[in-house]
Coordinates of C-alpha atoms and ligand atoms in Angstrom, one line a residue:
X23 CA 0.0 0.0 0.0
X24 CA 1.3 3.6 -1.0
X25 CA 0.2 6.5 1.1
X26 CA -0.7 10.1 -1.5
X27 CA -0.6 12.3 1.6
X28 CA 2.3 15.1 2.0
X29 CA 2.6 14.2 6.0
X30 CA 3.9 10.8 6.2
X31 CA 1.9 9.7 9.5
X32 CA 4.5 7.6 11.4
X33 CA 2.1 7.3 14.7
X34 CA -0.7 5.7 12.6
X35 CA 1.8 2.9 10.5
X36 CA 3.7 2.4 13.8
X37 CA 0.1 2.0 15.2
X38 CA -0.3 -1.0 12.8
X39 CA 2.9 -2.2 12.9
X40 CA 2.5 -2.9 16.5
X41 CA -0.9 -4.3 16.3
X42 CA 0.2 -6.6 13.7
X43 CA 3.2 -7.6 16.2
X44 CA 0.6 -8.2 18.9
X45 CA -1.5 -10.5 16.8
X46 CA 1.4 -12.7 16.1
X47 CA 2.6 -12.8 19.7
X48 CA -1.1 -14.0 20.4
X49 CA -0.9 -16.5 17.7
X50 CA 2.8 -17.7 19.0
X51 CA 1.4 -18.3 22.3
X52 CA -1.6 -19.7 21.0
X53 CA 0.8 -22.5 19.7
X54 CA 2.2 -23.0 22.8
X55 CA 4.9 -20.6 23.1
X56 CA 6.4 -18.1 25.7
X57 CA 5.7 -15.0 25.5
X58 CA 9.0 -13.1 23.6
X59 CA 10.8 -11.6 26.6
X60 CA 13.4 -8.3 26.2
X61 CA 15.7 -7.2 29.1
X62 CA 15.8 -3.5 28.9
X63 CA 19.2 -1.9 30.7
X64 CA 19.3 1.3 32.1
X65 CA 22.3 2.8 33.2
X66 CA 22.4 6.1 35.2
X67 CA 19.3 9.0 35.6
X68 CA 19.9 10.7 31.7
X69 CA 16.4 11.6 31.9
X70 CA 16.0 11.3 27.6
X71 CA 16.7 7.9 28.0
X72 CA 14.3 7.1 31.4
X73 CA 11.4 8.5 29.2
X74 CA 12.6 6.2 26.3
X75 CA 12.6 3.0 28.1
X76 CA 9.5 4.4 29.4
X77 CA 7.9 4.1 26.3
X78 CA 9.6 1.2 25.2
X79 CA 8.3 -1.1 28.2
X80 CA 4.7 0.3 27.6
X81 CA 5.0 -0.6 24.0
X82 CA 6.0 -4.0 24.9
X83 CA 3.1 -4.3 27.5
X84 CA 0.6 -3.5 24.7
X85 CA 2.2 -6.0 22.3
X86 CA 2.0 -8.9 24.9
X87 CA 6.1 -8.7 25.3
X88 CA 7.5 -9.1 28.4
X89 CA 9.9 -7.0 29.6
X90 CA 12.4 -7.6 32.3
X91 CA 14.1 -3.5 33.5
X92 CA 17.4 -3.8 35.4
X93 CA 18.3 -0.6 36.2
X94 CA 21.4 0.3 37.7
X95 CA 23.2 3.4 39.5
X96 CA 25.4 5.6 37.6
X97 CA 28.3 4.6 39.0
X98 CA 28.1 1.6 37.8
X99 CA 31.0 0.0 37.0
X100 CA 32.0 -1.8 33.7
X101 CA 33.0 -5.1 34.6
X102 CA 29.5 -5.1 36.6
X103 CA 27.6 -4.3 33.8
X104 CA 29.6 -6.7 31.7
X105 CA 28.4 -9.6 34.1
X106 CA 24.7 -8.2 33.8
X107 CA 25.3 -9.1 29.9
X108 CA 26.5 -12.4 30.4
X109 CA 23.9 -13.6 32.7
X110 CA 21.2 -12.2 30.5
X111 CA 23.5 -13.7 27.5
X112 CA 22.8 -16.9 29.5
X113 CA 19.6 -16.7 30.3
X114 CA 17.1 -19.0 27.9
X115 CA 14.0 -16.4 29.3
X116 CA 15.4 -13.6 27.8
X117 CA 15.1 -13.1 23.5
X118 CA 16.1 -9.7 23.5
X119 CA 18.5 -7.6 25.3
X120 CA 18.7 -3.7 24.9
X121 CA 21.4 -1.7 27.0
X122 CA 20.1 2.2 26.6
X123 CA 22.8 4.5 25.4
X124 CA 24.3 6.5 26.8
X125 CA 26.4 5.0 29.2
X126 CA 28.2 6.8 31.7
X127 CA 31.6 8.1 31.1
X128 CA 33.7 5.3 33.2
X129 CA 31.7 2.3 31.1
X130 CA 32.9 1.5 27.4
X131 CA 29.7 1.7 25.6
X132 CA 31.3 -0.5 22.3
X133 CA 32.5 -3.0 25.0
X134 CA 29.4 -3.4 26.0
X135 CA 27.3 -3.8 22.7
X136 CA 30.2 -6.1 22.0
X137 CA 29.6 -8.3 24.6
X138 CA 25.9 -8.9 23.8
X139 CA 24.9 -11.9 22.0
X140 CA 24.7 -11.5 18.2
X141 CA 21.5 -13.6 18.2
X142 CA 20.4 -11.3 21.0
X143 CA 21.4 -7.6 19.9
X144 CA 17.4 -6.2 19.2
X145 CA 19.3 -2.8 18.8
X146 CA 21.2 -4.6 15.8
X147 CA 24.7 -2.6 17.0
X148 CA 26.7 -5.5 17.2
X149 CA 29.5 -5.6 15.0
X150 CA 28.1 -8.7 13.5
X151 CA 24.8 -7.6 12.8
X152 CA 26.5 -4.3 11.4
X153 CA 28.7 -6.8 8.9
X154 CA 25.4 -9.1 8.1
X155 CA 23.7 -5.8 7.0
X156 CA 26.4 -4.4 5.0
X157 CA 26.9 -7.9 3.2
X158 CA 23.0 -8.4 2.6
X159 CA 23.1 -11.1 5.3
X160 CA 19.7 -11.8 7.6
X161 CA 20.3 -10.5 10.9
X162 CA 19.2 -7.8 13.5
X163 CA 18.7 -4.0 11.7
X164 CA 19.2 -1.1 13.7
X165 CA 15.5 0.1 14.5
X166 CA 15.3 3.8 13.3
X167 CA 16.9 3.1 10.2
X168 CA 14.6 0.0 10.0
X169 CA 11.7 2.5 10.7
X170 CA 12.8 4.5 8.2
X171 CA 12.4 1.8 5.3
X172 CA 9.2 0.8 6.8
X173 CA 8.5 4.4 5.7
X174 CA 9.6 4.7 2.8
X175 CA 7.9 1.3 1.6
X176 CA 4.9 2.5 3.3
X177 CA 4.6 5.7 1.2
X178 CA 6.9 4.7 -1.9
X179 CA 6.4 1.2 -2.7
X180 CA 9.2 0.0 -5.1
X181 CA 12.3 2.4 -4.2
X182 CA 14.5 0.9 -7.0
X183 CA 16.9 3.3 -9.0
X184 CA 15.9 6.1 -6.8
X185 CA 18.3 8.7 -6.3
X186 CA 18.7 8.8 -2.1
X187 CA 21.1 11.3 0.2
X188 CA 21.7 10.3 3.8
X189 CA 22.8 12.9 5.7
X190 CA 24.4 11.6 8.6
X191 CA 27.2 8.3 8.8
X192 CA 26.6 6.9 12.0
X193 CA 26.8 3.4 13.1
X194 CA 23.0 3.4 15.0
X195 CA 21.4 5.7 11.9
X196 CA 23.5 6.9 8.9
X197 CA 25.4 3.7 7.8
X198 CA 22.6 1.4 8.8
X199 CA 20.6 3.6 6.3
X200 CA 22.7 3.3 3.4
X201 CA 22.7 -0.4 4.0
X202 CA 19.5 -1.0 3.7
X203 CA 18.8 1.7 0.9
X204 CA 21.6 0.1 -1.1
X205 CA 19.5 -3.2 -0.6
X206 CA 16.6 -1.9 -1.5
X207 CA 18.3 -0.7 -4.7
X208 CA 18.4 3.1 -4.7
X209 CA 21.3 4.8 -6.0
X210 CA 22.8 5.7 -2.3
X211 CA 25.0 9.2 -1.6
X212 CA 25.9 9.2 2.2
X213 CA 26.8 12.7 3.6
X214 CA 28.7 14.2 6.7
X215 CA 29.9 16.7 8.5
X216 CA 33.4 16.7 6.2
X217 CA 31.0 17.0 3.0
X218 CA 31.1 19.5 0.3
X219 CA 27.9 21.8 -0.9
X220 CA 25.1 19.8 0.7
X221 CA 22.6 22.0 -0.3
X222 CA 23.5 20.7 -4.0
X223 CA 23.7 16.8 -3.2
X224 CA 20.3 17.1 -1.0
X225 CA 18.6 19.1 -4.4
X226 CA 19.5 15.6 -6.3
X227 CA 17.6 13.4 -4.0
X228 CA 14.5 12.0 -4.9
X229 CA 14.6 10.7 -1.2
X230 CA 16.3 13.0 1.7
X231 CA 17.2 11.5 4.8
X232 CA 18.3 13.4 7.9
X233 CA 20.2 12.8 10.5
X234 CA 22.5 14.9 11.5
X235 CA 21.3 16.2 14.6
X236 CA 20.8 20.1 13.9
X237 CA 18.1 21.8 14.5
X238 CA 16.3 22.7 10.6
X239 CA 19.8 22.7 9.0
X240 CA 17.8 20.9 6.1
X241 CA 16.2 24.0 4.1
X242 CA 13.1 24.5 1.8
X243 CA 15.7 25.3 -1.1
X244 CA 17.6 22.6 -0.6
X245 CA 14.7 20.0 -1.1
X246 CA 14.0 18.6 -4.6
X247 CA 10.5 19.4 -6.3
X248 CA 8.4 16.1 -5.4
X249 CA 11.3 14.7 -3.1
X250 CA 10.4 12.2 -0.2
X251 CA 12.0 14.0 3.3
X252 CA 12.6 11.7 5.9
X253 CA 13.7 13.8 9.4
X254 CA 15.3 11.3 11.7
X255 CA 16.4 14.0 13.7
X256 CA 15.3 15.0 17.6
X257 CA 16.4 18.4 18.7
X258 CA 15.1 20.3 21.5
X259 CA 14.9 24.0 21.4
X260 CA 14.1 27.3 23.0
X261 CA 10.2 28.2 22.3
X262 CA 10.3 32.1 20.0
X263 CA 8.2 33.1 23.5
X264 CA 10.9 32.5 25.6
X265 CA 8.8 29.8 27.4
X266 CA 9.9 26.3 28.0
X267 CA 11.3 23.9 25.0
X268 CA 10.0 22.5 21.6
X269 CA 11.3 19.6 19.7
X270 CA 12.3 20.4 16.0
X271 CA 13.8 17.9 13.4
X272 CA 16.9 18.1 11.5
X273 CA 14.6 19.7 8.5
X274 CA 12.7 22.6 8.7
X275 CA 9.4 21.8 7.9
X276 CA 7.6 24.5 7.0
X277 CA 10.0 25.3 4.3
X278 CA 10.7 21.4 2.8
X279 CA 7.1 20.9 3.3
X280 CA 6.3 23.4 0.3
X281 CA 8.4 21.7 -1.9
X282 CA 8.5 18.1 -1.2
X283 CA 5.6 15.3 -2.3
X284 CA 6.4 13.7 1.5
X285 CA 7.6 14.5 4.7
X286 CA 7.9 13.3 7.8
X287 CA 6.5 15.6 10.9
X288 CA 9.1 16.0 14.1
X289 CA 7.2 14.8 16.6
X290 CA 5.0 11.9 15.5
X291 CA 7.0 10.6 12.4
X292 CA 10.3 8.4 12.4
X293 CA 10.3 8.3 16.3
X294 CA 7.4 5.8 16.8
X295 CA 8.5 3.9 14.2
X296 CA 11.7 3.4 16.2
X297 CA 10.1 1.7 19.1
X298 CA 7.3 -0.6 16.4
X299 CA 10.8 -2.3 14.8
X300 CA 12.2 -2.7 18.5
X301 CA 9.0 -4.8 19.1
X302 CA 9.2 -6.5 15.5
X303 CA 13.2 -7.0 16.3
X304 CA 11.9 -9.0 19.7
X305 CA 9.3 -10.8 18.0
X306 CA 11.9 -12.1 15.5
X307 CA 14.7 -12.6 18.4
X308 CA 12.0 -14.8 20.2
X309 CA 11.3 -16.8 16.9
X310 CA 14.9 -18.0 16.3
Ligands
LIG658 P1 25.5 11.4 15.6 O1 25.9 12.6 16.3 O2 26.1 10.1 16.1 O3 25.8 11.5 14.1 C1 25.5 12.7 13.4 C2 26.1 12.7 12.0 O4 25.8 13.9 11.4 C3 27.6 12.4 11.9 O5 27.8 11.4 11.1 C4 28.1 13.7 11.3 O6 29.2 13.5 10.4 C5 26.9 14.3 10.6 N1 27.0 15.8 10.7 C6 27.2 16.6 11.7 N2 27.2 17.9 11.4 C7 27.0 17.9 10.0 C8 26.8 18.9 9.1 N3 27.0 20.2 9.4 N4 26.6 18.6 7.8 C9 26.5 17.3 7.4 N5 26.6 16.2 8.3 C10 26.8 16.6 9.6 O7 23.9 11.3 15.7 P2 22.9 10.1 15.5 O8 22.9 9.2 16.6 O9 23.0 9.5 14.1 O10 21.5 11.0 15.5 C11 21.2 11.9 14.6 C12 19.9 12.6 15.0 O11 18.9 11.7 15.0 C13 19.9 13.2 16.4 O12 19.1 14.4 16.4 C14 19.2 12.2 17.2 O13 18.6 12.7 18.4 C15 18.2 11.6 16.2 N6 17.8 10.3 16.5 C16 16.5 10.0 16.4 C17 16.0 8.7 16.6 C18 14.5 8.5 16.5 O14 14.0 7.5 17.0 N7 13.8 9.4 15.9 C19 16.9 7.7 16.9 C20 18.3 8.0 16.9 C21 18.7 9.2 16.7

């Protein structure tokens, strides 16, 4: 199904996403299995990532997941939190285990996602899952990039021999992006912050991805006529009143949205789709 609207409405396909996750953890139980069971590691009081394992717990509630929270002081100490990963490594109750990032200064956050079993890694950081993407291997994909396809697929259909720019190379959104682009056959730039006239290479792209994580850097001009914007980006910013905070994207909308056929909004677009693959990433852990 292709969507013809110019907001792409990520609540409402993560909405279905996650309702067609619950029904198959109702029909996996219904033939006798578990229910699939994530450990969720929090590390520390950050209080972006308290109201993101916040959200992800619910979400797993609604889908009939279980989820398991070990939460643990700040001070914390690697070797600790090292153990907490093998015994959950060990554990034959536990499909999925997530370890929220950040981590505090004295733990080695790459360690850590290291440690976690390939089989295991929901998050899809592990430097195996990272190889199995970039060779067109089956394994665990990143979840906002994942999101992000969903998408794409969602409002696009086929994306073959489309001309995409990622803006961004990181190994959680940016690579993982290009990956998956490149295996859904779109001709695949990847930008950064070492890059040369951006505005240029985004006017090219039939799809636009951003995440760069600065607020609107992404302008109206820059966007091509009929172009797909996707804004992974999550900024929080001063309100023009003076009161209290927003949240903007990496794109400002009200320019790119005058120009482009699709965009995502900043809230209420990539960032539910984020936590719907997390579920669909447990669903699949528990299935192996
Ligand atoms: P990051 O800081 O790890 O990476 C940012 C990337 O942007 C880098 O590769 C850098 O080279 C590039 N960059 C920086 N300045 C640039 C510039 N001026 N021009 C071009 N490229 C530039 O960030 P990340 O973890 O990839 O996250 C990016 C954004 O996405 C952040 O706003 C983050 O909050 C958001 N995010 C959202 C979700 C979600 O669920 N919606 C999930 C993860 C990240």
């Amino acid at each position: 199904m292709t969507a013809t609207g110019l907001i792409i409405d990520g609540k409402a396909i993560a909405a279905r996403l996650r309702a067609d996750i619950a029904q198959q953890v109702i029909a996996r139980m219904a033939a006798g299995a578990r229910a699939p069971a994530l450990a969720v590691v929090l590390v520390g009081e950050d209080p972006a990532s308290q109201v993101y394992v916040k959200n992800k717990i619910e979400a797993c509630r609604q889908a009939g997941i279980t989820s398991i929270e070990h939460r643990r002081d700040t001070s914390l100490s690697e070797a600790d939190l090292l153990d907490l990963v093998a015994r959950l490594n060990a554990d034959p109750a536990v499909d999925g285990i997530l370890v929220q990032l950040p981590l505090p200064p004295q733990i080695d956050a790459q360690k850590v996602i290291s440690a976690i079993s390939p089989e295991k890694d929901v998050d899809g950081f592990h430097p195996v899952n990272a190889g199995r993407l970039a060779t067109g291997l089956d394994g665990f994909v990143p979840c906002t990039p994942l999101g992000c396809l969903r998408l794409l697929e969602q409002t696009l259909g086929d994306i073959s021999g489309a001309e995409a720019l990622v803006i961004g190379r990181s190994n959680i959104v940016g690579r993982p992006m290009a990956s998956l682009l490149i295996g859904a056959s779109a001709t695949v730039t990847v930008a950064h912050s070492r890059s040369r006239d951006l505005p240029e290479l985004a006017r090219r792209a039939d799809i636009l991805i951003a995440a760069v994580g600065r607020p609107e850097m992404v302008r109206g001009h820059w966007v091509k006529p009929g172009a797909t914007v996707i804004d992974v980006g999550i900024n929080r910013v001063a309100r023009e009143s003076g009161t209290g905070t927003r949240l903007v994207g990496d794109v400002c909308f009200t320019e790119a949205a005058e120009v482009a056929a699709h965009i995502t909004p900043v809230p209420g677009g990539v960032g539910p789709m984020t936590i719907a693959c997390l579920l669909e990433n447990t669903l699949k852990a528990a299935a192996h």
